[in-house]
Short mmCIF file of N, CA, C and O in Angstrom, two decimals:
data_model
loop_
_atom_site.label_atom_id
_atom_site.label_comp_id
_atom_site.label_asym_id
_atom_site.label_seq_id
_atom_site.Cartn_x
_atom_site.Cartn_y
_atom_site.Cartn_z
N MET A 1 87.89 -25.27 42.68
CA MET A 1 86.44 -25.20 42.55
C MET A 1 85.78 -24.96 43.90
O MET A 1 86.08 -25.65 44.85
N ALA A 2 84.92 -24.00 43.96
CA ALA A 2 84.22 -23.71 45.21
C ALA A 2 83.02 -24.66 45.35
O ALA A 2 82.31 -24.89 44.38
N THR A 3 82.87 -25.19 46.53
CA THR A 3 81.69 -26.04 46.75
C THR A 3 80.54 -25.15 47.16
O THR A 3 80.71 -24.22 47.94
N LYS A 4 79.38 -25.45 46.60
CA LYS A 4 78.20 -24.66 46.90
C LYS A 4 77.68 -25.04 48.28
O LYS A 4 77.53 -26.21 48.59
N ARG A 5 77.45 -24.05 49.08
CA ARG A 5 76.96 -24.28 50.44
C ARG A 5 75.45 -24.57 50.37
O ARG A 5 74.69 -23.77 49.84
N VAL A 6 75.05 -25.71 50.92
CA VAL A 6 73.63 -26.07 50.92
C VAL A 6 72.99 -25.44 52.16
O VAL A 6 73.51 -25.57 53.25
N PRO A 7 71.89 -24.73 51.96
CA PRO A 7 71.25 -24.12 53.15
C PRO A 7 70.78 -25.22 54.09
O PRO A 7 70.35 -26.28 53.64
N PRO A 8 70.86 -24.99 55.39
CA PRO A 8 70.44 -26.02 56.34
C PRO A 8 68.96 -26.32 56.23
O PRO A 8 68.16 -25.43 55.98
N THR A 9 68.63 -27.58 56.39
CA THR A 9 67.23 -27.99 56.39
C THR A 9 66.62 -27.54 57.71
O THR A 9 67.14 -27.87 58.76
N PRO A 10 65.52 -26.78 57.67
CA PRO A 10 64.91 -26.37 58.94
C PRO A 10 64.29 -27.58 59.64
O PRO A 10 63.80 -28.49 58.98
N ILE A 11 64.31 -27.56 60.95
CA ILE A 11 63.70 -28.63 61.75
C ILE A 11 62.43 -28.05 62.36
O ILE A 11 62.47 -27.00 62.99
N ALA A 12 61.33 -28.75 62.16
CA ALA A 12 60.06 -28.28 62.74
C ALA A 12 60.19 -28.23 64.25
O ALA A 12 60.85 -29.06 64.86
N ALA A 13 59.53 -27.25 64.87
CA ALA A 13 59.65 -27.04 66.32
C ALA A 13 59.15 -28.24 67.11
O ALA A 13 59.56 -28.45 68.24
N ASP A 14 58.26 -29.05 66.51
CA ASP A 14 57.72 -30.20 67.23
C ASP A 14 58.12 -31.53 66.57
O ASP A 14 57.41 -32.52 66.64
N ALA A 15 59.28 -31.55 65.92
CA ALA A 15 59.72 -32.74 65.18
C ALA A 15 60.15 -33.87 66.12
O ALA A 15 60.58 -33.64 67.24
N THR A 16 60.02 -35.09 65.61
CA THR A 16 60.57 -36.28 66.27
C THR A 16 61.60 -36.89 65.32
O THR A 16 61.72 -36.47 64.16
N ILE A 17 62.32 -37.89 65.80
CA ILE A 17 63.29 -38.56 64.92
C ILE A 17 62.58 -39.11 63.68
O ILE A 17 63.08 -39.00 62.57
N ALA A 18 61.38 -39.67 63.86
CA ALA A 18 60.63 -40.23 62.73
C ALA A 18 60.37 -39.17 61.67
O ALA A 18 60.42 -39.45 60.47
N ASP A 19 60.13 -37.92 62.09
CA ASP A 19 59.89 -36.83 61.15
C ASP A 19 61.15 -36.45 60.39
O ASP A 19 61.09 -35.88 59.30
N MET A 20 62.32 -36.75 60.98
CA MET A 20 63.60 -36.28 60.44
C MET A 20 64.33 -37.33 59.59
O MET A 20 65.37 -37.04 59.03
N VAL A 21 63.80 -38.53 59.51
CA VAL A 21 64.51 -39.63 58.85
C VAL A 21 65.01 -39.26 57.46
O VAL A 21 66.14 -39.55 57.10
N GLU A 22 64.17 -38.60 56.68
CA GLU A 22 64.54 -38.24 55.30
C GLU A 22 65.75 -37.32 55.26
O GLU A 22 66.53 -37.35 54.31
N ALA A 23 65.92 -36.49 56.27
CA ALA A 23 67.00 -35.50 56.27
C ALA A 23 68.31 -36.03 56.88
O ALA A 23 69.36 -35.44 56.66
N LEU A 24 68.24 -37.13 57.63
CA LEU A 24 69.44 -37.62 58.32
C LEU A 24 70.50 -38.09 57.34
O LEU A 24 70.19 -38.67 56.30
N ASP A 25 71.78 -37.85 57.70
CA ASP A 25 72.90 -38.29 56.87
C ASP A 25 72.92 -39.80 56.75
O ASP A 25 72.99 -40.34 55.65
N LYS A 26 72.93 -40.49 57.88
CA LYS A 26 72.98 -41.96 57.92
C LYS A 26 71.87 -42.41 58.86
O LYS A 26 72.12 -42.69 60.02
N PRO A 27 70.63 -42.50 58.34
CA PRO A 27 69.49 -42.74 59.22
C PRO A 27 69.61 -44.01 60.08
O PRO A 27 69.33 -43.96 61.28
N VAL A 28 70.02 -45.14 59.51
CA VAL A 28 70.08 -46.38 60.28
C VAL A 28 71.10 -46.25 61.41
O VAL A 28 70.82 -46.58 62.56
N GLU A 29 72.28 -45.71 61.08
CA GLU A 29 73.33 -45.56 62.09
C GLU A 29 72.90 -44.57 63.17
O GLU A 29 73.08 -44.82 64.37
N TYR A 30 72.32 -43.45 62.78
CA TYR A 30 71.87 -42.44 63.75
C TYR A 30 70.84 -43.04 64.71
O TYR A 30 70.98 -42.95 65.92
N VAL A 31 69.81 -43.69 64.16
CA VAL A 31 68.74 -44.25 64.99
C VAL A 31 69.29 -45.37 65.87
O VAL A 31 68.92 -45.50 67.03
N ARG A 32 70.23 -46.17 65.33
CA ARG A 32 70.83 -47.25 66.12
C ARG A 32 71.57 -46.68 67.33
O ARG A 32 71.44 -47.19 68.44
N ARG A 33 72.31 -45.60 67.12
CA ARG A 33 73.07 -44.99 68.23
C ARG A 33 72.12 -44.38 69.27
O ARG A 33 72.36 -44.48 70.47
N VAL A 34 71.03 -43.75 68.80
CA VAL A 34 70.03 -43.20 69.73
C VAL A 34 69.41 -44.35 70.53
O VAL A 34 69.25 -44.25 71.75
N LEU A 35 69.09 -45.45 69.86
CA LEU A 35 68.48 -46.60 70.53
C LEU A 35 69.41 -47.17 71.60
O LEU A 35 68.95 -47.55 72.68
N GLU A 36 70.72 -47.18 71.34
CA GLU A 36 71.69 -47.63 72.36
C GLU A 36 71.57 -46.78 73.62
O GLU A 36 71.58 -47.30 74.74
N LYS A 37 71.48 -45.46 73.45
CA LYS A 37 71.36 -44.55 74.60
C LYS A 37 70.03 -44.76 75.32
O LYS A 37 69.97 -44.73 76.55
N LEU A 38 68.96 -45.00 74.55
CA LEU A 38 67.66 -45.27 75.15
C LEU A 38 67.69 -46.56 75.98
O LEU A 38 67.16 -46.61 77.09
N GLU A 39 68.34 -47.58 75.43
CA GLU A 39 68.41 -48.87 76.14
C GLU A 39 69.21 -48.72 77.43
O GLU A 39 68.84 -49.30 78.46
N ARG A 40 70.28 -47.94 77.41
CA ARG A 40 71.07 -47.71 78.61
C ARG A 40 70.22 -47.01 79.67
O ARG A 40 70.21 -47.39 80.85
N CYS A 41 69.47 -45.99 79.26
CA CYS A 41 68.60 -45.26 80.18
C CYS A 41 67.51 -46.18 80.73
O CYS A 41 67.22 -46.17 81.93
N LYS A 42 66.93 -47.02 79.87
CA LYS A 42 65.86 -47.91 80.32
C LYS A 42 66.40 -48.90 81.36
O LYS A 42 65.73 -49.19 82.35
N ARG A 43 67.62 -49.42 81.14
CA ARG A 43 68.23 -50.33 82.12
C ARG A 43 68.43 -49.63 83.46
O ARG A 43 68.22 -50.20 84.51
N ALA A 44 68.84 -48.37 83.40
CA ALA A 44 69.14 -47.61 84.63
C ALA A 44 67.87 -47.13 85.34
O ALA A 44 67.83 -47.09 86.56
N HIS A 45 66.85 -46.75 84.57
CA HIS A 45 65.70 -46.05 85.16
C HIS A 45 64.35 -46.71 84.90
O HIS A 45 63.33 -46.22 85.36
N GLY A 46 64.32 -47.77 84.09
CA GLY A 46 63.07 -48.46 83.82
C GLY A 46 62.21 -47.84 82.74
O GLY A 46 61.12 -48.34 82.45
N ASP A 47 62.67 -46.77 82.13
CA ASP A 47 61.88 -46.09 81.11
C ASP A 47 62.84 -45.25 80.27
O ASP A 47 63.92 -44.89 80.75
N ALA A 48 62.47 -44.95 79.03
CA ALA A 48 63.31 -44.08 78.21
C ALA A 48 62.51 -43.51 77.05
O ALA A 48 61.66 -44.18 76.47
N GLN A 49 62.78 -42.23 76.76
CA GLN A 49 62.20 -41.57 75.60
C GLN A 49 63.22 -40.56 75.09
O GLN A 49 64.17 -40.23 75.79
N VAL A 50 63.01 -40.09 73.87
CA VAL A 50 63.98 -39.16 73.27
C VAL A 50 63.25 -37.98 72.63
O VAL A 50 62.17 -38.13 72.08
N ARG A 51 63.86 -36.80 72.77
CA ARG A 51 63.43 -35.58 72.08
C ARG A 51 64.61 -35.11 71.25
O ARG A 51 65.76 -35.25 71.67
N ILE A 52 64.35 -34.52 70.10
CA ILE A 52 65.47 -34.00 69.31
C ILE A 52 65.60 -32.50 69.49
O ILE A 52 64.64 -31.80 69.81
N GLY A 53 66.82 -32.03 69.26
CA GLY A 53 67.09 -30.60 69.26
C GLY A 53 66.58 -30.01 67.96
O GLY A 53 66.80 -30.56 66.89
N VAL A 54 65.88 -28.89 68.06
CA VAL A 54 65.27 -28.30 66.86
C VAL A 54 66.05 -27.10 66.33
O VAL A 54 65.63 -26.47 65.37
N ARG A 55 67.20 -26.82 66.94
CA ARG A 55 67.99 -25.67 66.48
C ARG A 55 69.27 -26.09 65.78
O ARG A 55 70.04 -25.25 65.35
N GLY A 56 69.53 -27.39 65.72
CA GLY A 56 70.79 -27.87 65.14
C GLY A 56 70.66 -28.23 63.68
O GLY A 56 69.76 -27.75 62.98
N ARG A 57 71.55 -29.11 63.23
CA ARG A 57 71.56 -29.54 61.84
C ARG A 57 70.61 -30.73 61.66
O ARG A 57 70.69 -31.70 62.39
N ALA A 58 69.76 -30.65 60.65
CA ALA A 58 68.77 -31.71 60.40
C ALA A 58 69.45 -33.03 60.04
O ALA A 58 68.87 -34.08 60.25
N GLU A 59 70.68 -32.96 59.51
CA GLU A 59 71.39 -34.19 59.11
C GLU A 59 71.78 -35.02 60.32
O GLU A 59 71.99 -36.21 60.21
N CYS A 60 71.92 -34.39 61.47
CA CYS A 60 72.34 -35.10 62.70
C CYS A 60 71.96 -34.28 63.93
O CYS A 60 72.81 -33.78 64.64
N PRO A 61 70.64 -34.15 64.19
CA PRO A 61 70.21 -33.32 65.31
C PRO A 61 70.66 -33.88 66.66
O PRO A 61 70.72 -35.11 66.83
N ASN A 62 71.00 -32.98 67.58
CA ASN A 62 71.29 -33.41 68.94
C ASN A 62 70.02 -34.00 69.53
O ASN A 62 68.93 -33.76 69.02
N TYR A 63 70.16 -34.77 70.59
CA TYR A 63 68.98 -35.38 71.18
C TYR A 63 69.11 -35.48 72.69
O TYR A 63 70.20 -35.47 73.24
N LEU A 64 67.96 -35.52 73.34
CA LEU A 64 67.84 -35.53 74.80
C LEU A 64 67.13 -36.82 75.20
O LEU A 64 66.03 -37.09 74.73
N ILE A 65 67.78 -37.60 76.06
CA ILE A 65 67.19 -38.83 76.57
C ILE A 65 66.56 -38.53 77.93
O ILE A 65 67.18 -37.90 78.78
N GLU A 66 65.32 -38.96 78.11
CA GLU A 66 64.57 -38.71 79.34
C GLU A 66 63.92 -40.01 79.82
O GLU A 66 63.83 -40.97 79.07
N TYR A 67 63.43 -39.97 81.05
CA TYR A 67 62.63 -41.08 81.56
C TYR A 67 61.53 -40.51 82.44
O TYR A 67 61.63 -39.39 82.93
N ILE A 68 60.47 -41.30 82.61
CA ILE A 68 59.32 -40.86 83.40
C ILE A 68 59.19 -41.77 84.61
O ILE A 68 59.31 -42.98 84.49
N ARG A 69 58.97 -41.14 85.75
CA ARG A 69 58.75 -41.89 87.00
C ARG A 69 57.53 -41.31 87.69
O ARG A 69 57.25 -40.12 87.58
N GLU A 70 56.85 -42.14 88.44
CA GLU A 70 55.71 -41.65 89.22
C GLU A 70 56.24 -41.11 90.53
O GLU A 70 57.04 -41.76 91.21
N ASP A 71 55.83 -39.91 90.89
CA ASP A 71 56.21 -39.35 92.18
C ASP A 71 55.44 -40.11 93.26
O ASP A 71 54.21 -40.16 93.22
N PRO A 72 56.15 -40.71 94.22
CA PRO A 72 55.46 -41.54 95.22
C PRO A 72 54.45 -40.77 96.08
O PRO A 72 53.44 -41.34 96.49
N LYS A 73 54.69 -39.50 96.32
CA LYS A 73 53.77 -38.71 97.16
C LYS A 73 52.55 -38.26 96.39
O LYS A 73 51.43 -38.39 96.85
N THR A 74 52.77 -37.67 95.20
CA THR A 74 51.66 -37.06 94.47
C THR A 74 51.01 -38.01 93.46
O THR A 74 49.96 -37.71 92.93
N ARG A 75 51.67 -39.11 93.15
CA ARG A 75 51.22 -40.06 92.13
C ARG A 75 51.22 -39.44 90.73
O ARG A 75 50.63 -39.97 89.80
N GLN A 76 51.84 -38.27 90.61
CA GLN A 76 51.96 -37.62 89.30
C GLN A 76 53.14 -38.22 88.55
O GLN A 76 54.14 -38.59 89.16
N LEU A 77 53.04 -38.29 87.22
CA LEU A 77 54.17 -38.72 86.42
C LEU A 77 55.11 -37.54 86.23
O LEU A 77 54.67 -36.44 85.89
N VAL A 78 56.38 -37.75 86.48
CA VAL A 78 57.38 -36.70 86.38
C VAL A 78 58.43 -37.12 85.36
O VAL A 78 58.92 -38.25 85.39
N THR A 79 58.78 -36.20 84.46
CA THR A 79 59.80 -36.48 83.45
C THR A 79 61.15 -35.99 83.96
O THR A 79 61.28 -34.86 84.41
N TYR A 80 62.15 -36.87 83.89
CA TYR A 80 63.51 -36.53 84.31
C TYR A 80 64.42 -36.59 83.09
O TYR A 80 64.29 -37.48 82.26
N GLN A 81 65.36 -35.64 83.01
CA GLN A 81 66.33 -35.66 81.92
C GLN A 81 67.48 -36.57 82.33
O GLN A 81 68.03 -36.44 83.41
N ASP A 82 67.83 -37.50 81.44
CA ASP A 82 68.95 -38.40 81.69
C ASP A 82 70.24 -37.75 81.16
O ASP A 82 71.15 -37.49 81.92
N ALA A 83 70.28 -37.47 79.86
CA ALA A 83 71.47 -36.85 79.27
C ALA A 83 71.15 -36.34 77.87
O ALA A 83 70.25 -36.85 77.21
N ALA A 84 71.90 -35.33 77.44
CA ALA A 84 71.80 -34.82 76.07
C ALA A 84 73.03 -35.28 75.31
O ALA A 84 74.12 -35.40 75.89
N TYR A 85 72.85 -35.54 74.02
CA TYR A 85 73.94 -36.07 73.20
C TYR A 85 74.08 -35.29 71.90
O TYR A 85 73.09 -34.82 71.34
N SER A 86 75.30 -35.23 71.41
CA SER A 86 75.58 -34.65 70.10
C SER A 86 75.05 -35.59 69.04
O SER A 86 75.30 -36.80 69.10
N GLY A 87 74.33 -35.07 68.07
CA GLY A 87 73.82 -35.90 66.99
C GLY A 87 74.89 -36.37 66.03
O GLY A 87 74.71 -37.37 65.35
N SER A 88 76.02 -35.66 65.98
CA SER A 88 77.08 -36.06 65.05
C SER A 88 78.07 -37.04 65.67
O SER A 88 78.53 -37.96 65.01
N THR A 89 78.38 -36.87 66.96
CA THR A 89 79.38 -37.75 67.60
C THR A 89 78.74 -38.75 68.57
O THR A 89 79.39 -39.71 68.96
N HIS A 90 77.52 -38.48 68.99
CA HIS A 90 76.80 -39.29 69.99
C HIS A 90 77.51 -39.26 71.34
O HIS A 90 77.35 -40.15 72.15
N ARG A 91 78.30 -38.21 71.58
CA ARG A 91 78.93 -38.01 72.89
C ARG A 91 78.03 -37.16 73.75
O ARG A 91 77.30 -36.30 73.25
N GLU A 92 78.11 -37.37 75.04
CA GLU A 92 77.26 -36.64 75.97
C GLU A 92 77.62 -35.16 75.95
O GLU A 92 78.79 -34.79 75.92
N LEU A 93 76.59 -34.31 75.98
CA LEU A 93 76.77 -32.86 76.03
C LEU A 93 76.69 -32.40 77.48
O LEU A 93 76.15 -33.10 78.33
N GLY A 94 77.18 -31.20 77.74
CA GLY A 94 77.16 -30.65 79.10
C GLY A 94 75.75 -30.36 79.58
O GLY A 94 74.83 -30.21 78.79
N PRO A 95 75.58 -30.27 80.92
CA PRO A 95 74.25 -30.05 81.50
C PRO A 95 73.57 -28.78 81.02
O PRO A 95 72.35 -28.72 80.98
N HIS A 96 74.34 -27.76 80.64
CA HIS A 96 73.70 -26.51 80.19
C HIS A 96 72.87 -26.74 78.92
O HIS A 96 71.92 -26.01 78.66
N HIS A 97 73.20 -27.76 78.13
CA HIS A 97 72.40 -28.07 76.94
C HIS A 97 71.01 -28.56 77.35
O HIS A 97 70.01 -28.22 76.72
N ILE A 98 70.95 -29.39 78.40
CA ILE A 98 69.67 -29.93 78.87
C ILE A 98 68.78 -28.80 79.35
O ILE A 98 67.58 -28.78 79.08
N GLU A 99 69.37 -27.85 80.08
CA GLU A 99 68.60 -26.78 80.69
C GLU A 99 68.03 -25.80 79.67
O GLU A 99 67.05 -25.12 79.95
N ALA A 100 68.61 -25.74 78.49
CA ALA A 100 68.12 -24.82 77.45
C ALA A 100 66.89 -25.45 76.79
O ALA A 100 66.94 -25.96 75.68
N THR A 101 65.76 -25.42 77.51
CA THR A 101 64.57 -26.16 77.08
C THR A 101 64.04 -25.73 75.71
O THR A 101 63.43 -26.54 75.02
N ALA A 102 64.28 -24.49 75.30
CA ALA A 102 63.75 -24.02 74.02
C ALA A 102 64.37 -24.76 72.83
O ALA A 102 63.81 -24.73 71.74
N ILE A 103 65.50 -25.41 73.03
CA ILE A 103 66.12 -26.10 71.89
C ILE A 103 65.56 -27.50 71.66
O ILE A 103 65.84 -28.11 70.64
N TRP A 104 64.76 -28.01 72.58
CA TRP A 104 64.25 -29.38 72.47
C TRP A 104 62.80 -29.40 71.98
O TRP A 104 61.97 -28.62 72.43
N SER A 105 62.51 -30.31 71.08
CA SER A 105 61.13 -30.49 70.62
C SER A 105 60.25 -30.91 71.79
O SER A 105 60.68 -31.68 72.65
N PRO A 106 59.01 -30.43 71.84
CA PRO A 106 58.10 -30.88 72.91
C PRO A 106 57.61 -32.31 72.67
O PRO A 106 57.06 -32.93 73.56
N GLU A 107 57.80 -32.81 71.45
CA GLU A 107 57.33 -34.15 71.11
C GLU A 107 58.45 -35.17 71.34
O GLU A 107 59.58 -34.96 70.90
N GLU A 108 58.11 -36.28 72.01
CA GLU A 108 59.12 -37.30 72.25
C GLU A 108 58.73 -38.60 71.56
O GLU A 108 57.60 -38.76 71.12
N MET A 109 59.69 -39.49 71.46
CA MET A 109 59.44 -40.85 70.98
C MET A 109 59.91 -41.79 72.08
O MET A 109 61.02 -41.62 72.60
N ASN A 110 59.09 -42.79 72.42
CA ASN A 110 59.54 -43.73 73.44
C ASN A 110 60.40 -44.81 72.80
O ASN A 110 60.52 -44.89 71.57
N ILE A 111 61.01 -45.62 73.62
CA ILE A 111 61.96 -46.63 73.14
C ILE A 111 61.28 -47.61 72.18
O ILE A 111 61.89 -48.05 71.20
N THR A 112 60.01 -47.93 72.42
CA THR A 112 59.28 -48.85 71.54
C THR A 112 59.13 -48.25 70.14
O THR A 112 59.33 -48.94 69.14
N ALA A 113 58.80 -46.97 70.08
CA ALA A 113 58.63 -46.30 68.78
C ALA A 113 59.95 -46.22 68.03
O ALA A 113 59.99 -46.39 66.81
N VAL A 114 61.06 -45.96 68.74
CA VAL A 114 62.37 -45.88 68.09
C VAL A 114 62.79 -47.27 67.60
O VAL A 114 63.34 -47.41 66.50
N SER A 115 62.51 -48.31 68.38
CA SER A 115 62.80 -49.69 67.94
C SER A 115 62.03 -50.02 66.65
O SER A 115 62.58 -50.62 65.73
N ALA A 116 60.76 -49.63 66.62
CA ALA A 116 59.93 -49.87 65.43
C ALA A 116 60.49 -49.10 64.23
O ALA A 116 60.52 -49.61 63.10
N LEU A 117 60.95 -47.88 64.47
CA LEU A 117 61.49 -47.04 63.40
C LEU A 117 62.74 -47.68 62.79
O LEU A 117 62.86 -47.76 61.57
N ILE A 118 63.65 -48.17 63.62
CA ILE A 118 64.86 -48.77 63.06
C ILE A 118 64.52 -50.05 62.30
O ILE A 118 65.12 -50.35 61.28
N GLY A 119 63.49 -50.75 62.76
CA GLY A 119 63.03 -51.93 62.02
C GLY A 119 62.56 -51.55 60.62
O GLY A 119 62.91 -52.22 59.64
N ARG A 120 61.80 -50.45 60.52
CA ARG A 120 61.32 -49.99 59.21
C ARG A 120 62.49 -49.52 58.34
O ARG A 120 62.48 -49.72 57.13
N LEU A 121 63.49 -48.88 58.94
CA LEU A 121 64.64 -48.40 58.17
C LEU A 121 65.47 -49.57 57.64
O LEU A 121 65.99 -49.51 56.53
N ARG A 122 65.61 -50.61 58.45
CA ARG A 122 66.41 -51.77 58.03
C ARG A 122 65.68 -52.63 57.01
O ARG A 122 66.30 -53.32 56.22
N ASN A 123 64.35 -52.62 57.04
CA ASN A 123 63.54 -53.42 56.11
C ASN A 123 62.53 -52.54 55.40
O ASN A 123 61.33 -52.64 55.65
N PRO A 124 63.01 -51.64 54.53
CA PRO A 124 62.09 -50.66 53.94
C PRO A 124 61.02 -51.29 53.06
O PRO A 124 59.98 -50.69 52.83
N ARG A 125 61.25 -52.51 52.56
CA ARG A 125 60.26 -53.11 51.68
C ARG A 125 59.18 -53.88 52.45
O ARG A 125 58.21 -54.31 51.88
N ALA A 126 59.39 -54.04 53.74
CA ALA A 126 58.37 -54.73 54.54
C ALA A 126 57.12 -53.87 54.59
O ALA A 126 57.22 -52.65 54.62
N PRO A 127 55.95 -54.48 54.58
CA PRO A 127 54.73 -53.65 54.64
C PRO A 127 54.70 -52.83 55.92
O PRO A 127 54.97 -53.35 56.98
N SER A 128 54.38 -51.55 55.78
CA SER A 128 54.40 -50.68 56.96
C SER A 128 53.16 -50.84 57.81
O SER A 128 53.14 -50.48 58.97
N ARG A 129 52.10 -51.40 57.24
CA ARG A 129 50.87 -51.59 58.00
C ARG A 129 50.61 -53.08 58.16
O ARG A 129 50.22 -53.76 57.22
N SER A 130 50.86 -53.58 59.35
CA SER A 130 50.47 -54.97 59.60
C SER A 130 49.13 -54.92 60.32
O SER A 130 48.80 -53.93 60.95
N GLY A 131 48.36 -55.98 60.23
CA GLY A 131 47.01 -55.97 60.79
C GLY A 131 46.97 -55.88 62.30
O GLY A 131 45.95 -55.55 62.86
N ASN A 132 48.10 -56.13 63.00
CA ASN A 132 48.05 -56.16 64.46
C ASN A 132 48.78 -54.99 65.10
O ASN A 132 49.30 -55.11 66.19
N GLU A 133 48.78 -53.84 64.42
CA GLU A 133 49.41 -52.67 65.03
C GLU A 133 48.49 -52.04 66.06
O GLU A 133 47.27 -52.16 65.96
N ASP A 134 49.09 -51.35 67.01
CA ASP A 134 48.30 -50.69 68.06
C ASP A 134 47.48 -49.57 67.47
O ASP A 134 47.94 -48.77 66.76
#
C-alpha cells in the first residue's frame, strides 16, 4: 500500500513558535527542548530569545537562539546570534544556517513568552486569561 504524501504545511514568513503550536508533531516536547536552549543562552549571556525557520517543516521548524546586549559605546541594543538548531533533532546547526537570514522569521519570542507557552501546553484547561497578565 502506498502512503499518501501530505503536502507540507506552509510557515508564515513572520511566524513564532506560538503561531506554530497546532502544526508541531510533539508541541510540549518541542517547546521544552527550545526552552532548554533558551535557558542555556540566558545563563551564558543574560538574555535569550528565539526565532523559527520559515523554510523548513512546520512539524518541527529549525530555530535560532539569540540574545540582546547594549553596546557600551553607542548605548544601542544589539542582537547577537547564539546558535541555530535543528527542529527535529535539537542539535546545533552549522554557522552558515545562522547567516542565511532569509530563512528566519523576523518575529522572536523571549524566554518569558516561551515559558508561558509551555505552561499553557501542559495545562490546556487552565484559563488562558488571568486578571494579572501584562
